[in-house]
């Protein structure tokens, strides 16, 4: 199974990233753990290219990409207010470039999955970002981009999104709200962010859990929903 990863996935900007509960260095730690456990071969990792502007324009309008040239807009999306005070060239290099690298990894995973049957991107999955709006530490809509790439370049006719993050994946849900080629199974905690009720109506298979659900309860429910 091809595993896509780059050491540049991790995001750090003078410690300010620690002001957000999201672990922006988790990708490197996950990779190191899997290698140390013998689950992953370091030599088998596939390095992705950074998503280009032309790639991003497949899903994002230019006005959205231009808005990221203002640091305050980026700080709002990643929910770290002090980032608004940083020069944008620093934000581009330390924040947005790692995000774009992960987006490239998601698209590459789609391509390799078509060729080999499976592929895993250790990063990506920015499910709170839609084509017009970022949020929840999700700047680019890599899921939507990968799916559009699959439709346009890979000859794929139908896609299922199985979103198992604790949070509702409101970004891709809005992007494919009226696209019958995309089926969404979203299993999430209904009591926490983003509570996007407008996006929920576009989930074909909605699985809502409450805080405190046990691992056993979670896995049993997931098995049932996947049948």
PDB file of C-alpha atoms in Angstrom:
ATOM      1  CA  UNK A   1       0.000   0.000   0.000  1.00  0.00           C
ATOM      2  CA  UNK A   2       1.535   3.358  -0.984  1.00  0.00           C
ATOM      3  CA  UNK A   3       1.849   5.703   2.002  1.00  0.00           C
ATOM      4  CA  UNK A   4       2.238   9.388   1.201  1.00  0.00           C
ATOM      5  CA  UNK A   5       4.092  11.602   3.653  1.00  0.00           C
ATOM      6  CA  UNK A   6       6.506  14.533   3.827  1.00  0.00           C
ATOM      7  CA  UNK A   7       8.413  15.888   6.802  1.00  0.00           C
ATOM      8  CA  UNK A   8       7.159  19.317   5.727  1.00  0.00           C
ATOM      9  CA  UNK A   9       3.582  18.349   6.703  1.00  0.00           C
ATOM     10  CA  UNK A  10       4.140  19.509  10.283  1.00  0.00           C
ATOM     11  CA  UNK A  11       3.206  23.122  11.003  1.00  0.00           C
ATOM     12  CA  UNK A  12       5.107  25.293  13.457  1.00  0.00           C
ATOM     13  CA  UNK A  13       5.312  29.055  13.713  1.00  0.00           C
ATOM     14  CA  UNK A  14       7.240  30.279  16.746  1.00  0.00           C
ATOM     15  CA  UNK A  15       5.132  28.256  19.155  1.00  0.00           C
ATOM     16  CA  UNK A  16       1.916  30.071  18.259  1.00  0.00           C
ATOM     17  CA  UNK A  17       0.453  26.826  16.931  1.00  0.00           C
ATOM     18  CA  UNK A  18       0.223  25.626  20.553  1.00  0.00           C
ATOM     19  CA  UNK A  19      -2.541  28.173  21.145  1.00  0.00           C
ATOM     20  CA  UNK A  20      -4.909  25.883  19.217  1.00  0.00           C
ATOM     21  CA  UNK A  21      -5.981  22.446  20.550  1.00  0.00           C
ATOM     22  CA  UNK A  22      -5.308  20.888  17.140  1.00  0.00           C
ATOM     23  CA  UNK A  23      -1.963  19.075  17.126  1.00  0.00           C
ATOM     24  CA  UNK A  24      -0.209  20.568  14.114  1.00  0.00           C
ATOM     25  CA  UNK A  25       2.809  18.277  14.507  1.00  0.00           C
ATOM     26  CA  UNK A  26       0.862  15.033  14.735  1.00  0.00           C
ATOM     27  CA  UNK A  27       1.688  13.874  11.221  1.00  0.00           C
ATOM     28  CA  UNK A  28       5.400  13.519  11.911  1.00  0.00           C
ATOM     29  CA  UNK A  29       4.755  11.777  15.208  1.00  0.00           C
ATOM     30  CA  UNK A  30       2.337   9.336  13.573  1.00  0.00           C
ATOM     31  CA  UNK A  31       4.879   8.477  10.899  1.00  0.00           C
ATOM     32  CA  UNK A  32       7.719   8.007  13.417  1.00  0.00           C
ATOM     33  CA  UNK A  33       5.515   5.805  15.605  1.00  0.00           C
ATOM     34  CA  UNK A  34       4.480   3.567  12.704  1.00  0.00           C
ATOM     35  CA  UNK A  35       8.112   3.206  11.630  1.00  0.00           C
ATOM     36  CA  UNK A  36       9.262   2.413  15.182  1.00  0.00           C
ATOM     37  CA  UNK A  37       6.539  -0.238  15.490  1.00  0.00           C
ATOM     38  CA  UNK A  38       7.619  -1.862  12.239  1.00  0.00           C
ATOM     39  CA  UNK A  39       4.264  -1.135  10.615  1.00  0.00           C
ATOM     40  CA  UNK A  40       5.750   1.252   8.077  1.00  0.00           C
ATOM     41  CA  UNK A  41       8.957   1.118   6.055  1.00  0.00           C
ATOM     42  CA  UNK A  42      10.649   4.506   5.841  1.00  0.00           C
ATOM     43  CA  UNK A  43      11.989   3.630   2.398  1.00  0.00           C
ATOM     44  CA  UNK A  44       8.466   2.942   1.180  1.00  0.00           C
ATOM     45  CA  UNK A  45       7.152   6.449   1.827  1.00  0.00           C
ATOM     46  CA  UNK A  46       6.085   8.492  -1.194  1.00  0.00           C
ATOM     47  CA  UNK A  47       6.915  12.222  -1.204  1.00  0.00           C
ATOM     48  CA  UNK A  48       4.139  14.384  -2.711  1.00  0.00           C
ATOM     49  CA  UNK A  49       4.453  17.620  -4.623  1.00  0.00           C
ATOM     50  CA  UNK A  50       3.021  20.805  -3.185  1.00  0.00           C
ATOM     51  CA  UNK A  51      -0.367  21.633  -4.716  1.00  0.00           C
ATOM     52  CA  UNK A  52       0.052  24.438  -7.235  1.00  0.00           C
ATOM     53  CA  UNK A  53      -2.206  27.431  -7.664  1.00  0.00           C
ATOM     54  CA  UNK A  54      -3.650  25.822 -10.796  1.00  0.00           C
ATOM     55  CA  UNK A  55      -4.448  22.712  -8.756  1.00  0.00           C
ATOM     56  CA  UNK A  56      -6.206  24.754  -6.084  1.00  0.00           C
ATOM     57  CA  UNK A  57      -8.192  26.695  -8.678  1.00  0.00           C
ATOM     58  CA  UNK A  58      -9.949  23.456  -9.630  1.00  0.00           C
ATOM     59  CA  UNK A  59     -12.072  23.906  -6.508  1.00  0.00           C
ATOM     60  CA  UNK A  60     -11.300  27.332  -5.045  1.00  0.00           C
ATOM     61  CA  UNK A  61     -12.223  30.619  -6.743  1.00  0.00           C
ATOM     62  CA  UNK A  62      -9.303  33.010  -7.132  1.00  0.00           C
ATOM     63  CA  UNK A  63     -10.870  35.467  -4.701  1.00  0.00           C
ATOM     64  CA  UNK A  64     -10.640  32.868  -1.940  1.00  0.00           C
ATOM     65  CA  UNK A  65      -6.977  32.151  -2.673  1.00  0.00           C
ATOM     66  CA  UNK A  66      -6.301  35.899  -2.756  1.00  0.00           C
ATOM     67  CA  UNK A  67      -7.926  36.266   0.662  1.00  0.00           C
ATOM     68  CA  UNK A  68      -5.184  34.044   2.100  1.00  0.00           C
ATOM     69  CA  UNK A  69      -2.661  36.758   1.267  1.00  0.00           C
ATOM     70  CA  UNK A  70      -4.029  38.620   4.294  1.00  0.00           C
ATOM     71  CA  UNK A  71      -2.700  37.193   7.552  1.00  0.00           C
ATOM     72  CA  UNK A  72      -5.814  38.082   9.534  1.00  0.00           C
ATOM     73  CA  UNK A  73      -7.933  35.910   7.228  1.00  0.00           C
ATOM     74  CA  UNK A  74      -5.606  32.958   7.749  1.00  0.00           C
ATOM     75  CA  UNK A  75      -5.599  33.497  11.520  1.00  0.00           C
ATOM     76  CA  UNK A  76      -9.401  33.342  11.514  1.00  0.00           C
ATOM     77  CA  UNK A  77      -9.409  30.054   9.602  1.00  0.00           C
ATOM     78  CA  UNK A  78      -6.813  28.345  11.780  1.00  0.00           C
ATOM     79  CA  UNK A  79      -8.248  29.974  14.924  1.00  0.00           C
ATOM     80  CA  UNK A  80      -4.922  31.341  16.200  1.00  0.00           C
ATOM     81  CA  UNK A  81      -5.476  35.129  16.553  1.00  0.00           C
ATOM     82  CA  UNK A  82      -1.792  36.176  16.985  1.00  0.00           C
ATOM     83  CA  UNK A  83      -1.049  34.912  13.463  1.00  0.00           C
ATOM     84  CA  UNK A  84      -2.886  38.014  12.222  1.00  0.00           C
ATOM     85  CA  UNK A  85       0.107  40.062  13.396  1.00  0.00           C
ATOM     86  CA  UNK A  86       2.666  38.122  11.358  1.00  0.00           C
ATOM     87  CA  UNK A  87       3.884  39.294   7.932  1.00  0.00           C
ATOM     88  CA  UNK A  88       2.095  37.296   5.272  1.00  0.00           C
ATOM     89  CA  UNK A  89       5.297  35.938   3.730  1.00  0.00           C
ATOM     90  CA  UNK A  90       5.941  34.144   7.032  1.00  0.00           C
ATOM     91  CA  UNK A  91       2.365  32.845   7.116  1.00  0.00           C
ATOM     92  CA  UNK A  92       2.729  31.594   3.552  1.00  0.00           C
ATOM     93  CA  UNK A  93       5.943  29.735   4.317  1.00  0.00           C
ATOM     94  CA  UNK A  94       5.249  28.406   7.813  1.00  0.00           C
ATOM     95  CA  UNK A  95       1.499  27.769   7.624  1.00  0.00           C
ATOM     96  CA  UNK A  96       0.101  27.634   4.105  1.00  0.00           C
ATOM     97  CA  UNK A  97       2.957  25.828   2.383  1.00  0.00           C
ATOM     98  CA  UNK A  98       2.659  22.773   4.691  1.00  0.00           C
ATOM     99  CA  UNK A  99      -1.086  22.753   4.046  1.00  0.00           C
ATOM    100  CA  UNK A 100      -0.497  22.824   0.279  1.00  0.00           C
ATOM    101  CA  UNK A 101       1.985  19.962   0.590  1.00  0.00           C
ATOM    102  CA  UNK A 102      -0.674  17.879   2.319  1.00  0.00           C
ATOM    103  CA  UNK A 103      -3.204  18.776  -0.369  1.00  0.00           C
ATOM    104  CA  UNK A 104      -0.746  17.475  -2.951  1.00  0.00           C
ATOM    105  CA  UNK A 105      -0.515  14.297  -0.892  1.00  0.00           C
ATOM    106  CA  UNK A 106      -4.272  13.797  -0.940  1.00  0.00           C
ATOM    107  CA  UNK A 107      -4.446  14.164  -4.719  1.00  0.00           C
ATOM    108  CA  UNK A 108      -1.491  11.802  -5.149  1.00  0.00           C
ATOM    109  CA  UNK A 109      -3.205   9.271  -2.877  1.00  0.00           C
ATOM    110  CA  UNK A 110      -6.237   9.351  -5.156  1.00  0.00           C
ATOM    111  CA  UNK A 111      -4.091   8.702  -8.217  1.00  0.00           C
ATOM    112  CA  UNK A 112      -2.149   5.863  -6.597  1.00  0.00           C
ATOM    113  CA  UNK A 113      -5.316   4.312  -5.191  1.00  0.00           C
ATOM    114  CA  UNK A 114      -6.721   4.068  -8.719  1.00  0.00           C
ATOM    115  CA  UNK A 115      -3.494   2.449  -9.943  1.00  0.00           C
ATOM    116  CA  UNK A 116      -2.860   0.068  -7.043  1.00  0.00           C
ATOM    117  CA  UNK A 117      -6.183  -0.356  -5.257  1.00  0.00           C
ATOM    118  CA  UNK A 118      -5.200   1.408  -2.028  1.00  0.00           C
ATOM    119  CA  UNK A 119      -3.248   4.461  -0.897  1.00  0.00           C
ATOM    120  CA  UNK A 120      -2.934   6.397   2.355  1.00  0.00           C
ATOM    121  CA  UNK A 121      -2.026  10.035   2.903  1.00  0.00           C
ATOM    122  CA  UNK A 122      -0.846  10.540   6.472  1.00  0.00           C
ATOM    123  CA  UNK A 123      -1.877  14.202   6.201  1.00  0.00           C
ATOM    124  CA  UNK A 124      -4.821  15.998   4.648  1.00  0.00           C
ATOM    125  CA  UNK A 125      -8.503  15.414   5.264  1.00  0.00           C
ATOM    126  CA  UNK A 126      -9.334  19.094   5.764  1.00  0.00           C
ATOM    127  CA  UNK A 127     -13.051  18.468   5.953  1.00  0.00           C
ATOM    128  CA  UNK A 128     -14.155  21.837   7.370  1.00  0.00           C
ATOM    129  CA  UNK A 129     -12.989  23.717   4.269  1.00  0.00           C
ATOM    130  CA  UNK A 130     -15.347  24.182   1.335  1.00  0.00           C
ATOM    131  CA  UNK A 131     -14.577  25.816  -1.972  1.00  0.00           C
ATOM    132  CA  UNK A 132     -15.480  29.293  -0.672  1.00  0.00           C
ATOM    133  CA  UNK A 133     -14.712  29.121   3.030  1.00  0.00           C
ATOM    134  CA  UNK A 134     -12.073  27.753   5.373  1.00  0.00           C
ATOM    135  CA  UNK A 135     -12.417  27.054   9.079  1.00  0.00           C
ATOM    136  CA  UNK A 136     -11.537  24.718  11.925  1.00  0.00           C
ATOM    137  CA  UNK A 137      -7.812  24.627  11.029  1.00  0.00           C
ATOM    138  CA  UNK A 138      -8.703  23.648   7.448  1.00  0.00           C
ATOM    139  CA  UNK A 139      -7.439  26.097   4.821  1.00  0.00           C
ATOM    140  CA  UNK A 140      -7.774  24.149   1.561  1.00  0.00           C
ATOM    141  CA  UNK A 141     -10.523  21.742   0.451  1.00  0.00           C
ATOM    142  CA  UNK A 142      -8.261  18.795  -0.358  1.00  0.00           C
ATOM    143  CA  UNK A 143     -11.085  16.244  -0.206  1.00  0.00           C
ATOM    144  CA  UNK A 144     -13.134  18.133  -2.783  1.00  0.00           C
ATOM    145  CA  UNK A 145     -10.053  18.640  -4.949  1.00  0.00           C
ATOM    146  CA  UNK A 146      -9.158  14.947  -4.880  1.00  0.00           C
ATOM    147  CA  UNK A 147     -12.703  13.984  -5.838  1.00  0.00           C
ATOM    148  CA  UNK A 148     -12.808  16.469  -8.708  1.00  0.00           C
ATOM    149  CA  UNK A 149      -9.438  15.129  -9.869  1.00  0.00           C
ATOM    150  CA  UNK A 150     -10.890  11.607  -9.756  1.00  0.00           C
ATOM    151  CA  UNK A 151     -13.872  12.665 -11.852  1.00  0.00           C
ATOM    152  CA  UNK A 152     -11.875  14.672 -14.395  1.00  0.00           C
ATOM    153  CA  UNK A 153      -8.574  12.801 -14.696  1.00  0.00           C
ATOM    154  CA  UNK A 154      -9.160   9.256 -13.458  1.00  0.00           C
ATOM    155  CA  UNK A 155     -12.484   8.385 -15.045  1.00  0.00           C
ATOM    156  CA  UNK A 156     -14.165   7.741 -11.692  1.00  0.00           C
ATOM    157  CA  UNK A 157     -17.951   8.054 -11.858  1.00  0.00           C
ATOM    158  CA  UNK A 158     -18.987   7.702  -8.195  1.00  0.00           C
ATOM    159  CA  UNK A 159     -17.299   8.375  -4.848  1.00  0.00           C
ATOM    160  CA  UNK A 160     -18.162   7.602  -1.237  1.00  0.00           C
ATOM    161  CA  UNK A 161     -16.776   9.761   1.553  1.00  0.00           C
ATOM    162  CA  UNK A 162     -16.522   7.907   4.878  1.00  0.00           C
ATOM    163  CA  UNK A 163     -15.736  10.650   7.375  1.00  0.00           C
ATOM    164  CA  UNK A 164     -14.832   9.284  10.810  1.00  0.00           C
ATOM    165  CA  UNK A 165     -13.415  12.405  12.421  1.00  0.00           C
ATOM    166  CA  UNK A 166     -15.096  13.390  15.693  1.00  0.00           C
ATOM    167  CA  UNK A 167     -16.312  16.574  14.007  1.00  0.00           C
ATOM    168  CA  UNK A 168     -18.888  16.855  11.238  1.00  0.00           C
ATOM    169  CA  UNK A 169     -17.275  17.266   7.805  1.00  0.00           C
ATOM    170  CA  UNK A 170     -19.262  20.311   6.781  1.00  0.00           C
ATOM    171  CA  UNK A 171     -16.859  21.488   4.073  1.00  0.00           C
ATOM    172  CA  UNK A 172     -17.146  18.595   1.639  1.00  0.00           C
ATOM    173  CA  UNK A 173     -20.838  18.260   2.493  1.00  0.00           C
ATOM    174  CA  UNK A 174     -21.511  21.756   1.183  1.00  0.00           C
ATOM    175  CA  UNK A 175     -19.284  21.273  -1.860  1.00  0.00           C
ATOM    176  CA  UNK A 176     -21.177  18.171  -3.021  1.00  0.00           C
ATOM    177  CA  UNK A 177     -24.595  19.136  -1.690  1.00  0.00           C
ATOM    178  CA  UNK A 178     -26.344  18.549  -5.010  1.00  0.00           C
ATOM    179  CA  UNK A 179     -23.921  16.118  -6.666  1.00  0.00           C
ATOM    180  CA  UNK A 180     -25.487  12.664  -6.881  1.00  0.00           C
ATOM    181  CA  UNK A 181     -22.112  11.147  -7.767  1.00  0.00           C
ATOM    182  CA  UNK A 182     -20.935  11.645  -4.173  1.00  0.00           C
ATOM    183  CA  UNK A 183     -22.337   9.686  -1.217  1.00  0.00           C
ATOM    184  CA  UNK A 184     -21.423  10.839   2.299  1.00  0.00           C
ATOM    185  CA  UNK A 185     -21.302   8.704   5.436  1.00  0.00           C
ATOM    186  CA  UNK A 186     -20.383  11.007   8.306  1.00  0.00           C
ATOM    187  CA  UNK A 187     -20.001   9.628  11.838  1.00  0.00           C
ATOM    188  CA  UNK A 188     -19.430  12.432  14.332  1.00  0.00           C
ATOM    189  CA  UNK A 189     -20.140  13.879  17.763  1.00  0.00           C
ATOM    190  CA  UNK A 190     -23.252  15.999  17.300  1.00  0.00           C
ATOM    191  CA  UNK A 191     -22.579  18.009  20.466  1.00  0.00           C
ATOM    192  CA  UNK A 192     -19.387  19.727  19.315  1.00  0.00           C
ATOM    193  CA  UNK A 193     -18.066  22.005  16.545  1.00  0.00           C
ATOM    194  CA  UNK A 194     -19.111  22.815  13.867  1.00  0.00           C
ATOM    195  CA  UNK A 195     -22.814  22.033  14.398  1.00  0.00           C
ATOM    196  CA  UNK A 196     -23.454  23.042  10.793  1.00  0.00           C
ATOM    197  CA  UNK A 197     -27.135  22.201  10.477  1.00  0.00           C
ATOM    198  CA  UNK A 198     -27.328  23.483   6.903  1.00  0.00           C
ATOM    199  CA  UNK A 199     -24.617  21.034   5.814  1.00  0.00           C
ATOM    200  CA  UNK A 200     -26.173  18.133   7.733  1.00  0.00           C
ATOM    201  CA  UNK A 201     -29.088  17.955   5.325  1.00  0.00           C
ATOM    202  CA  UNK A 202     -26.634  16.893   2.604  1.00  0.00           C
ATOM    203  CA  UNK A 203     -25.318  13.858   4.496  1.00  0.00           C
ATOM    204  CA  UNK A 204     -26.769  10.717   2.931  1.00  0.00           C
ATOM    205  CA  UNK A 205     -25.851   8.535   5.935  1.00  0.00           C
ATOM    206  CA  UNK A 206     -25.689  10.546   9.134  1.00  0.00           C
ATOM    207  CA  UNK A 207     -24.369   8.775  12.235  1.00  0.00           C
ATOM    208  CA  UNK A 208     -24.497  11.005  15.301  1.00  0.00           C
ATOM    209  CA  UNK A 209     -22.824  10.027  18.562  1.00  0.00           C
ATOM    210  CA  UNK A 210     -22.751  11.744  21.937  1.00  0.00           C
ATOM    211  CA  UNK A 211     -19.768  12.677  24.073  1.00  0.00           C
ATOM    212  CA  UNK A 212     -18.496   9.784  26.163  1.00  0.00           C
ATOM    213  CA  UNK A 213     -19.236   7.005  23.680  1.00  0.00           C
ATOM    214  CA  UNK A 214     -17.008   4.007  24.426  1.00  0.00           C
ATOM    215  CA  UNK A 215     -14.616   2.451  21.931  1.00  0.00           C
ATOM    216  CA  UNK A 216     -16.766  -0.694  21.867  1.00  0.00           C
ATOM    217  CA  UNK A 217     -19.926   1.307  21.208  1.00  0.00           C
ATOM    218  CA  UNK A 218     -18.189   3.304  18.482  1.00  0.00           C
ATOM    219  CA  UNK A 219     -16.811   0.282  16.630  1.00  0.00           C
ATOM    220  CA  UNK A 220     -20.057  -1.677  16.856  1.00  0.00           C
ATOM    221  CA  UNK A 221     -21.994   1.268  15.466  1.00  0.00           C
ATOM    222  CA  UNK A 222     -19.472   1.746  12.682  1.00  0.00           C
ATOM    223  CA  UNK A 223     -19.632  -1.931  11.694  1.00  0.00           C
ATOM    224  CA  UNK A 224     -23.408  -1.721  11.551  1.00  0.00           C
ATOM    225  CA  UNK A 225     -23.395   1.424   9.409  1.00  0.00           C
ATOM    226  CA  UNK A 226     -20.884  -0.032   6.956  1.00  0.00           C
ATOM    227  CA  UNK A 227     -22.958  -3.151   6.275  1.00  0.00           C
TER     228      UNK A 227
END
